[in-house]
Each structure stands twice: as C-alpha cells, then as structure tokens.
C-alpha positions in Angstrom: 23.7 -10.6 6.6 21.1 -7.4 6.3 17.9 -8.0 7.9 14.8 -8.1 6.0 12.0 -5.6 6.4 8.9 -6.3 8.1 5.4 -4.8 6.5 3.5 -4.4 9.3 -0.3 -5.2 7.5 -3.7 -5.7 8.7 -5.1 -9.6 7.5 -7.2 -8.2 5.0 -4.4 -6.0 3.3 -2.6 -9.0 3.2 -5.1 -11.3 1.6 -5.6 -8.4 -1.2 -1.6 -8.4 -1.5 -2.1 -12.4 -2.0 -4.7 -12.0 -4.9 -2.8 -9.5 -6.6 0.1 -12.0 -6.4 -1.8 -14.6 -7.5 -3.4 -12.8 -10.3 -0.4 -11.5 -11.9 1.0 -15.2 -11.6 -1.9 -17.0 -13.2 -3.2 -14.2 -15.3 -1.1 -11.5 -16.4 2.1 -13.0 -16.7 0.1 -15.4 -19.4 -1.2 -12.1 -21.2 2.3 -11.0 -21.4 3.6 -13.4 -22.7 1.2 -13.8 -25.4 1.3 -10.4 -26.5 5.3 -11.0 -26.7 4.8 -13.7 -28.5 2.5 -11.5 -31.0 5.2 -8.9 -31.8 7.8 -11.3 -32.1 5.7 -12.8 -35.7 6.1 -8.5 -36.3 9.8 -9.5 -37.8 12.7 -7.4 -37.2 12.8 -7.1 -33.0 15.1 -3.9 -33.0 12.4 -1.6 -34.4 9.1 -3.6 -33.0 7.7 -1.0 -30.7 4.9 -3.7 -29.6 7.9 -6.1 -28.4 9.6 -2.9 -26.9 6.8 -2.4 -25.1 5.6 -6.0 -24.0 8.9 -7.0 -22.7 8.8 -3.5 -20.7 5.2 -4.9 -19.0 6.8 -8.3 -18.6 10.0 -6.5 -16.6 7.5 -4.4 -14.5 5.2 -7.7 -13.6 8.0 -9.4 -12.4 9.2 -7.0 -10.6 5.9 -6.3 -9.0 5.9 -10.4 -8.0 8.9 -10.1 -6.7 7.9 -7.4 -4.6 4.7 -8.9 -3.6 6.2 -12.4 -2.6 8.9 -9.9 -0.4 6.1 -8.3 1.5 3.8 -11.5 1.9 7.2 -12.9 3.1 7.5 -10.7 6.0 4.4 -9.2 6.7 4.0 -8.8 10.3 -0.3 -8.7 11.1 -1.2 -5.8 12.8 -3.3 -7.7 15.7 -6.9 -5.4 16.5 -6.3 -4.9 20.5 -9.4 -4.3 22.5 -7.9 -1.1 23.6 -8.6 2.1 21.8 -7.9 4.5 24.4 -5.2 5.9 21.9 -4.2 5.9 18.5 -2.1 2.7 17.0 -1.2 0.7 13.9 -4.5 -0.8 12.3 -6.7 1.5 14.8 -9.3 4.2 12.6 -8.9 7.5 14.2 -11.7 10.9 13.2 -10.2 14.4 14.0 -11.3 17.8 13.5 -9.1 20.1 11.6 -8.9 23.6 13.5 -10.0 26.1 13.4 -12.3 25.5 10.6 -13.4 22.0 11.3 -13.7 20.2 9.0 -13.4 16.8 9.9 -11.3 13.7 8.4 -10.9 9.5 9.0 -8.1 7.0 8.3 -7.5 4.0 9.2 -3.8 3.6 9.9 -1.6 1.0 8.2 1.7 -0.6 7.3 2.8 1.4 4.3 2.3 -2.0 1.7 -1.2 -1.4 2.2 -2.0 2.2 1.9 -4.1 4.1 -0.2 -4.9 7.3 1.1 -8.1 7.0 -1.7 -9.7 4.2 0.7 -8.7 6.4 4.3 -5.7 4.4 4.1 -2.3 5.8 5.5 1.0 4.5 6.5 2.3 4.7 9.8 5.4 6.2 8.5 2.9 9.5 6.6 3.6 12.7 8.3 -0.2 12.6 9.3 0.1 9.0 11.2 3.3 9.8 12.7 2.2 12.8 14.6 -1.0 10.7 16.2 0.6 7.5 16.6 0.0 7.3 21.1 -2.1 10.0 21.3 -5.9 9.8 23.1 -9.3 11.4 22.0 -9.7 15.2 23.1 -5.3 15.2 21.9 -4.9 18.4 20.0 -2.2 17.8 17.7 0.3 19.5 15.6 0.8 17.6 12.3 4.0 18.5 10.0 2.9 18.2 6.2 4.3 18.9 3.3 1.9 22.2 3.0 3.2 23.7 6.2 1.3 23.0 10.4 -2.1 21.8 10.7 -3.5 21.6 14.3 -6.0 18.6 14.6 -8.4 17.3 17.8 -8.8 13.9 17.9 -12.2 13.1 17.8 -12.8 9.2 18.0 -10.8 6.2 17.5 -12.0 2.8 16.8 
C-alpha cells in the first residue's frame, strides 16, 4: 500500500485550508447546485452551455474538497523552534540580492500553503531549497528558473 504525503503546514495555513473546506462544503457546493438546477429548467441538456458549465464548477469543487480533506488529513504542523540560528521550514528569512541589493522576505512553508503574493514559498521552490540550513551572513547561490542569483542572508526570524 503507497504511503500518503505529508503537507508539512504552519497552524494558521492549516486553519485557512479548514475554512476554505468548510466554505466550499456549506456554501459553494449549495450555489452549484442551484445554478445546475437553473439550467436544467433551460430544456434540451446537450446544447445548455449554462449546465455545461455548472456541472464543470461542480467537478472542480469536488475535486478541490477532495483535495483539501487529503491535505487536512495529513498535514504535518511545522512547530516554531526557539532556534533561529539558521534557516528552516515555517522560519522568515530577509536576504540581500548581490550585487545590487536589493532586498527580499519569505516566510518558508509546506507547499499547500504558499503564495509567493503573501512572501509565502514552499520548501520544495528553487529559492527555499538553496537556504534551507544556512545561517545569517551565508552568501548563497540560488538556481532559478532565470539563471544564478547570489543572495546574503540578512535576518531570520
């Protein structure tokens, strides 16, 4: 039997994965169905673009609770350590770009909760990887997908 895989989260990305859950449960799903209920009074069902496209929604909120209620299942919480001598899962770590630098923050996290928008990124981005263990004053060569950038950690917190 395959193993499942564990999302490694902080207990806040969790509790937003657990309201999204919960509001596509209590509140979309219901919206969907209404609106599938709408285009079936349309008539004919094989050229009813409105029930095309509700029972498309419905497939991708399911799929989305499925997904959700995986992740929930086994998400592993990132415990905060008193220790931020170096750079770790659920740790927020500022470094300076060089030579120009300019300077940039994320928090790193599992990748069900990242959103590169909020300073969000997965421990399993090219950014994260490379600073994953490494101390303040670390000058470090990250691999992205635009070619080498050299950073300096600057803080971690």
């Amino acid at each position: 039997m395959a193993q499942e895989k564990v999302f490694p989260m902080t207990r806040e990305g969790k509790e937003k994965l657990e309201q999204e859950l919960e509001y596509l449960k209590t509140v979309k799903r219901k919206e969907v169905v209404e609106r599938i209920k709408i285009a079936r009074s349309f008539g004919d069902l094989s050229e009813n673009s409105e029930y095309d496209s509700a029972k498309e929604e419905q497939a991708f909120v399911e799929g989305r609770i499925t997904t959700l209620e995986n992740m929930i299942r086994n998400a592993k919480i990132i415990e905060s350590e008193a220790d931020t001598s170096s750079v770790s899962l659920g740790r927020t770590v500022t470094f300076t770009e060089l030579p120009d630098g300019d300077e940039e923050t994320y928090t790193i996290v599992g990748s069900a909760e990242a959103d590169p928008f909020e300073g969000k990124i997965s421990n399993d981005s090219p950014i994260a990887k490379s600073l994953l263990g490494r101390k303040v004053g670390d000058e470090v060569t990250v691999q992205t997908p635009g070619g080498e950038m050299l950073v300096k950690i600057v803080k971690i917190s």
